[in-house]
Coordinates of C-alpha atoms (C1' of nucleotides) in Angstrom, one line a residue:
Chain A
X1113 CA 107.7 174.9 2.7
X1114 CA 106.0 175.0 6.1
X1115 CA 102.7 174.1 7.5
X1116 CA 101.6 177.8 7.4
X1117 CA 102.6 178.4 3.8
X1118 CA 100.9 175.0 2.6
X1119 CA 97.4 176.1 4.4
X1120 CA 97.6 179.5 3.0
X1121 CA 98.3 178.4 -0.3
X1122 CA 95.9 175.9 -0.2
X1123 CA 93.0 177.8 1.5
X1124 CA 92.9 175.2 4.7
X1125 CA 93.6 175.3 8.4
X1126 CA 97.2 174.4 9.9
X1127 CA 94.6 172.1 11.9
X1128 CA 93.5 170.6 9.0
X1129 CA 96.5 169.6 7.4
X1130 CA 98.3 168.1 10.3
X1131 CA 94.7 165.9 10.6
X1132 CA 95.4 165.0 6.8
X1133 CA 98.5 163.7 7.7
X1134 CA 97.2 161.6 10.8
X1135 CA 94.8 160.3 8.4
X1136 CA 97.9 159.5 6.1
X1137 CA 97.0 161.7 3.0
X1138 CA 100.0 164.4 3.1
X1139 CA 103.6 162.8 4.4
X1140 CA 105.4 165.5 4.9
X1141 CA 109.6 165.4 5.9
X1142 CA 110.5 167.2 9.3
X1143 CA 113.0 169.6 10.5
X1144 CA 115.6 168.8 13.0
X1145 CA 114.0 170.7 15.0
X1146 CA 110.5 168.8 14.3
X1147 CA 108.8 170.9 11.9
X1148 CA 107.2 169.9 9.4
X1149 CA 108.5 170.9 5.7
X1150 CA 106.3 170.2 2.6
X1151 CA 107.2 169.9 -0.9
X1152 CA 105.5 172.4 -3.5
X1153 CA 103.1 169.5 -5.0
X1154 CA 102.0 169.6 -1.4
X1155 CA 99.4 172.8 -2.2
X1156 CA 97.9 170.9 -5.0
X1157 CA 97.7 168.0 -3.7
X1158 CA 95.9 169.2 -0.4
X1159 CA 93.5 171.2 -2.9
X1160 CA 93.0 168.1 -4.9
X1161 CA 92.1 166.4 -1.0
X1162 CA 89.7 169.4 -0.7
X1163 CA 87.9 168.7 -3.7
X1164 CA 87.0 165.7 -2.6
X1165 CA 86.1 166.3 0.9
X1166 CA 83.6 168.9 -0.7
X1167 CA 82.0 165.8 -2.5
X1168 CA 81.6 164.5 0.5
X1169 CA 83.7 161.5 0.3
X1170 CA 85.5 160.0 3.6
X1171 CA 89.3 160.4 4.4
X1172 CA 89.3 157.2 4.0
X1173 CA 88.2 156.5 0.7
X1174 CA 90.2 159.2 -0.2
X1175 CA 93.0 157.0 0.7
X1176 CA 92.1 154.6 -1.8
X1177 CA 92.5 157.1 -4.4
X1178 CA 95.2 158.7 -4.3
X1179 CA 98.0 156.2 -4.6
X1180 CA 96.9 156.6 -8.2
X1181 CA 97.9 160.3 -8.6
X1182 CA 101.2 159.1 -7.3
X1183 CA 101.7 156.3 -9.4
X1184 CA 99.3 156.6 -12.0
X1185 CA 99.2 152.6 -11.9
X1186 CA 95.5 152.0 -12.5
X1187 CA 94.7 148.7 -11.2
X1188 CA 91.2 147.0 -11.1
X1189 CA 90.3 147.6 -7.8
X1190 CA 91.4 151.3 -8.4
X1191 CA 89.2 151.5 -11.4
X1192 CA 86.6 150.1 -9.3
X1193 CA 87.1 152.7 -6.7
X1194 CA 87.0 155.6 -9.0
X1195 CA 84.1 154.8 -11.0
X1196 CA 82.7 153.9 -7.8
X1197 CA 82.8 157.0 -6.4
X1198 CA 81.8 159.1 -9.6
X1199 CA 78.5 157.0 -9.2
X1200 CA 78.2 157.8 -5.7
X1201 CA 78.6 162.0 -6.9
X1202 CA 76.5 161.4 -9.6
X1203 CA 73.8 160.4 -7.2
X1204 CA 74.7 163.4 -4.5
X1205 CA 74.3 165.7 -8.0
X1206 CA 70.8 164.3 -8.8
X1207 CA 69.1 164.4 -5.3
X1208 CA 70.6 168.0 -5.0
X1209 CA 69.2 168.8 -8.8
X1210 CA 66.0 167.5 -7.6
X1211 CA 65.9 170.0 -4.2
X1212 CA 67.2 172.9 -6.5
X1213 CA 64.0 172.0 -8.4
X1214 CA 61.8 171.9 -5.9
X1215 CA 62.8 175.5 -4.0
X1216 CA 63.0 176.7 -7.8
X1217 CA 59.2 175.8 -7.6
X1218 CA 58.3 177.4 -4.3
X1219 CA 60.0 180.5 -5.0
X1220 CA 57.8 180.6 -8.1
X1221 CA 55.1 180.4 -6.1
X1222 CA 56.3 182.8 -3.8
X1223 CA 56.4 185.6 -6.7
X1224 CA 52.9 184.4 -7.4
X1225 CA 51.9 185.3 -4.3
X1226 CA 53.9 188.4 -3.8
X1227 CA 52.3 190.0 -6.6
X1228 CA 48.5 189.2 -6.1
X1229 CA 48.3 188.0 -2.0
X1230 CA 44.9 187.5 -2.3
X1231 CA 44.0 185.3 -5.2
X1232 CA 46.7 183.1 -5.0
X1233 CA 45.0 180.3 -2.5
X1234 CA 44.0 179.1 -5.4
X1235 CA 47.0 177.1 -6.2
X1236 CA 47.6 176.1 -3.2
X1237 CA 47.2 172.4 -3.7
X1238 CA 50.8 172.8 -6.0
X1239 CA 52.6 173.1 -2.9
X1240 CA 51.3 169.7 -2.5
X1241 CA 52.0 168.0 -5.2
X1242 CA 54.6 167.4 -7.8
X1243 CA 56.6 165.7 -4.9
X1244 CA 56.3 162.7 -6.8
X1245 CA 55.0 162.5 -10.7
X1246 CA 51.4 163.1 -10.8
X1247 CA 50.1 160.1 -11.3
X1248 CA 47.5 159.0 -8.4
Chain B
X892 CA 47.7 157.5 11.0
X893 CA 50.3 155.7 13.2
X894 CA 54.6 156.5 13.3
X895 CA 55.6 153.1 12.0
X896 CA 52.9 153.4 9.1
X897 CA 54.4 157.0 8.2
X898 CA 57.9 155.5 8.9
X899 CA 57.8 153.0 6.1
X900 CA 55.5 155.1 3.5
X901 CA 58.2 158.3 4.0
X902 CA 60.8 156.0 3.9
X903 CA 62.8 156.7 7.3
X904 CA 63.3 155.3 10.3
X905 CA 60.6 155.7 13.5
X906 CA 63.5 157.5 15.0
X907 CA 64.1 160.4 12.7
X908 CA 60.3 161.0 12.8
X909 CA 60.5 161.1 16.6
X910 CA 63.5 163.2 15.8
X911 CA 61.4 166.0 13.7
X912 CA 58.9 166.1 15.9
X913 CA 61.6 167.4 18.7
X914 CA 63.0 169.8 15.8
X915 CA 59.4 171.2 15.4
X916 CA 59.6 170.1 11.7
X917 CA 56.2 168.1 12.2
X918 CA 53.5 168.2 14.6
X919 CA 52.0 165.1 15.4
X920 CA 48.5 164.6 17.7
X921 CA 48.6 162.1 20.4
X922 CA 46.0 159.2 21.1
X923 CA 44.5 159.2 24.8
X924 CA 47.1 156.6 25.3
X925 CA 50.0 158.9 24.2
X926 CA 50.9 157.1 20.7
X927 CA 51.4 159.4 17.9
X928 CA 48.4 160.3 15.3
X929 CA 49.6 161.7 11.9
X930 CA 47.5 162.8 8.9
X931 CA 47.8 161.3 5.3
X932 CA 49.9 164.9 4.7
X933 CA 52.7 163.9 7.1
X934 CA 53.9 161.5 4.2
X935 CA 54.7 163.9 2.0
X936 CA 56.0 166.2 4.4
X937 CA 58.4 164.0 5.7
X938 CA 59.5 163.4 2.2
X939 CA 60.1 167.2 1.6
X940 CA 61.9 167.2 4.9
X941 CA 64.0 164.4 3.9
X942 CA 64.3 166.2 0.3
X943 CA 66.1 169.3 1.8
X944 CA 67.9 167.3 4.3
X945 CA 69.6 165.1 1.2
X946 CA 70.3 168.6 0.1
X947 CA 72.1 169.6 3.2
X948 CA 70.0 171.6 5.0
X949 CA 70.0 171.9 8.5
X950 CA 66.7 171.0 10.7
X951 CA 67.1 174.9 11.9
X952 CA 67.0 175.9 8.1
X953 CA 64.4 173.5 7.3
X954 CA 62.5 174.9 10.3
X955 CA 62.4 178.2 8.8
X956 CA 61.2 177.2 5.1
X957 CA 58.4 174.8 6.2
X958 CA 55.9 177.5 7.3
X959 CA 55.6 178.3 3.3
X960 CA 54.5 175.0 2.8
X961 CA 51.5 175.1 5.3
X962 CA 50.3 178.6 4.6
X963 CA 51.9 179.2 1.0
X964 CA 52.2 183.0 2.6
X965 CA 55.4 184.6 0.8
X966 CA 57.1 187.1 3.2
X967 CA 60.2 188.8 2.2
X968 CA 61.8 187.1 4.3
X969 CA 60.8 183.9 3.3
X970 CA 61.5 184.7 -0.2
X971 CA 65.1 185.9 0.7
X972 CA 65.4 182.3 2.9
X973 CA 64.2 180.2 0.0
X974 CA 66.7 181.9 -2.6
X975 CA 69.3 182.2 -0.1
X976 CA 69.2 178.2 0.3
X977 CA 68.4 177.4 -3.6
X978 CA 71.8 179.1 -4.2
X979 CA 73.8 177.1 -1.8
X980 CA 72.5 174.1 -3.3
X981 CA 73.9 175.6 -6.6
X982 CA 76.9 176.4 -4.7
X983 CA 77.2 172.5 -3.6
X984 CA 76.4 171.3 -7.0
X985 CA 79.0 172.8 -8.9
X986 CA 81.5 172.1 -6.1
X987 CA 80.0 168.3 -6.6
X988 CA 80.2 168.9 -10.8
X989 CA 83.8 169.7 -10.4
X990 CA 84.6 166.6 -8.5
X991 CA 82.6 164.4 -10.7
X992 CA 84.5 165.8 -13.4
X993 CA 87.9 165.1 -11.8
X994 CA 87.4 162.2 -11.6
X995 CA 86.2 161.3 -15.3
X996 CA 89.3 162.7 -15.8
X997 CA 91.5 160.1 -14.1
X998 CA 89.4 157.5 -15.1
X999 CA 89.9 158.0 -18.7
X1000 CA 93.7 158.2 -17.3
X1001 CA 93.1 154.9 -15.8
X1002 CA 91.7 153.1 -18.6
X1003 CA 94.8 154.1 -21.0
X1004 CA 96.9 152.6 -18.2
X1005 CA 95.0 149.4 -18.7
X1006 CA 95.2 149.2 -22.2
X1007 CA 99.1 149.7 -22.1
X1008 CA 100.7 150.1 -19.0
X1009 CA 104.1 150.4 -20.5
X1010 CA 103.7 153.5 -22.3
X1011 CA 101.2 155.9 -20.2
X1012 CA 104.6 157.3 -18.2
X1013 CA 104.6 159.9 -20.6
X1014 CA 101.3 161.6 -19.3
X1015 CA 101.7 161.4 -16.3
X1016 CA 101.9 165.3 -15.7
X1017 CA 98.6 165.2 -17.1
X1018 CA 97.0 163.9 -13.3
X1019 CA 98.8 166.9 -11.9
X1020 CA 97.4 169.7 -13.8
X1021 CA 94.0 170.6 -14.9
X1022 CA 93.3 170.5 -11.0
X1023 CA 93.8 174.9 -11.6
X1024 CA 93.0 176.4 -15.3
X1025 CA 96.3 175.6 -17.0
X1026 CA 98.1 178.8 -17.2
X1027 CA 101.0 178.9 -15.0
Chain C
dC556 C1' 119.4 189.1 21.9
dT557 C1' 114.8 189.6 22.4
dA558 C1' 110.1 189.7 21.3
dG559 C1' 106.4 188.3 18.3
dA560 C1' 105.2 185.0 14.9
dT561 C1' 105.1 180.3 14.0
dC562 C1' 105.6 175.8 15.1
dC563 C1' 105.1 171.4 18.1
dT564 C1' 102.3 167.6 20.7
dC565 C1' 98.6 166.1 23.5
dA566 C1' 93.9 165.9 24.2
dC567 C1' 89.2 167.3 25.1
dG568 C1' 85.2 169.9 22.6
dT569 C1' 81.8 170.4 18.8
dC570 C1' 77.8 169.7 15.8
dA571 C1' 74.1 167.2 13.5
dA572 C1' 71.1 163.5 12.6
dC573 C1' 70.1 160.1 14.1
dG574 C1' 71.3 154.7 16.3
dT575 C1' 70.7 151.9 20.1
dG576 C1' 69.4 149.8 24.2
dA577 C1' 66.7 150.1 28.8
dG578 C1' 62.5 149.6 30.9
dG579 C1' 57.9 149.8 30.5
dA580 C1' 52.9 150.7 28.5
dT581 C1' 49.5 149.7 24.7
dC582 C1' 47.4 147.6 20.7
dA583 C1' 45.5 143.9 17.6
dA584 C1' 44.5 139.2 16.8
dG585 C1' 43.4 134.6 18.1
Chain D
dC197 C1' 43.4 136.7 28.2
dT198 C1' 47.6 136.4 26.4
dT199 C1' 51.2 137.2 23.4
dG200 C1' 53.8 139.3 19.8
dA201 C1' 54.0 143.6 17.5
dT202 C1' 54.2 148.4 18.1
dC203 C1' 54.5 152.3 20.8
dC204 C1' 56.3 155.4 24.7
dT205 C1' 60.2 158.2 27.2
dC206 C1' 64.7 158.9 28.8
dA207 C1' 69.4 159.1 27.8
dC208 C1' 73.9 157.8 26.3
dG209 C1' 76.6 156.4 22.0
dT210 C1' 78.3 157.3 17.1
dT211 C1' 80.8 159.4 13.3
dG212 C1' 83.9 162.8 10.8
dA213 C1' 86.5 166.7 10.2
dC214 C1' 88.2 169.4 12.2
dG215 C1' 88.2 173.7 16.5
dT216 C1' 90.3 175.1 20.5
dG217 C1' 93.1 175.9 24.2
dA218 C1' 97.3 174.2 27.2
dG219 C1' 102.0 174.3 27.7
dG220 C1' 106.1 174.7 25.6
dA221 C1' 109.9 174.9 21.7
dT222 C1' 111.7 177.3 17.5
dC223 C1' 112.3 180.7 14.1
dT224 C1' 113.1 185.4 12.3
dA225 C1' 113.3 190.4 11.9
dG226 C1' 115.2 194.4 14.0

DNA sequence: CTAGATCCTCACGTCAACGTGAGGATCAAG
DNA sequence: CTTGATCCTCACGTTGACGTGAGGATCTAG
């Protein structure tokens, strides 16, 4: 398959996938004639790349992973690096859980004020607040 | 209240408040001298800011939601802006959630590996699927 | 056989949120 | 009064994942 095919498939720019294989994540045979020609694996593996760049890990930890969906030889280090990185999700999930909270708040507050504009300076100190526990 | 002070309570760097104040995301008064004066509030402003930036706002869409805070007056607009920005979070979460649970998934392939490397060949189609529902 | 689509390799541009000195003024304590 | 800590304003550097031409070769349908 070609490098137009693979980035259709895989809902990514021809740019993109030529950078994945500078950064060593797709290998990808050639023509004679120098083009490059991808196996079918290719489109899930590039969407498997994708997933990951959305969870904001480096190409290069990326790297590290997937030898392991290649070989599916699970050494300790490649534990490491896998739990590793869950933790390092997990972490991205909580602080964005805690945001989503936060507007959740607001936009309450901006129904509140919506429906009665006048009486609502009332609660303004909520705005405030609840940033941290209340405890001070 | 001086930057350094604010710095270390917010938890950021003297930079990045120097860095809000050219993005408009916080007004600070000056001493005769030119040295910064904040208020108590800046603290927990700068910890909003830094709330939404963990979220992946930008300082532009910060910009636009931090006028709420001060007056706590609910345009449409600004109801539209703070929905519109709650569901990209939601958006970034699940993209985050799917990631997270990848990877659970090849950890639990890993530790099978570990406990007997020999005989794991078998699934080994199971780290190519799942990636896509499995009907194919 | 020819044109339009697709491919190739450089290689510089982008964007955002700061980091990092340079060079100098100001502040707080002894 | 002095010295170390803190502050100021430029202003260039950094990082990552590509975007965007430039200039040219190759492929494919009619």
């Amino acid at each position: 398959m070609r490098i137009g095919k693979v980035a259709e498939r895989a809902g990514v720019s021809v740019r993109a996938l030529r950078y994945y294989e500078e950064q060593g994540l797709v290998i990808a045979d050639r023509s004679p004639s120098g083009h490059r020609q991808y196996p079918e694996s290719a489109v899930e593996r590039v969407k498997f790349i994708q997933l990951l760049y959305a969870a904001g890990l480096t190409s290069k930890a990326i790297l590290q992973i997937l030898p392991f969906l290649d070989t599916l030889v699970a050494t300790p280090q490649m534990t490491r690096r896998l739990t590793d990185e869950r933790a390092r999700i997990r972490v991205k999930i909580d602080a964005l859980t805690r945001a989503h909270d936060r507007l959740e708040e607001l936009i309450r507050l901006a129904a509140e004020y919506e429906n009665s504009p006048a009486t609502c300076s009332a609660s303004a100190d909520v705005a405030a607040s609840h940033t941290s526990p209340p405890r001070h």
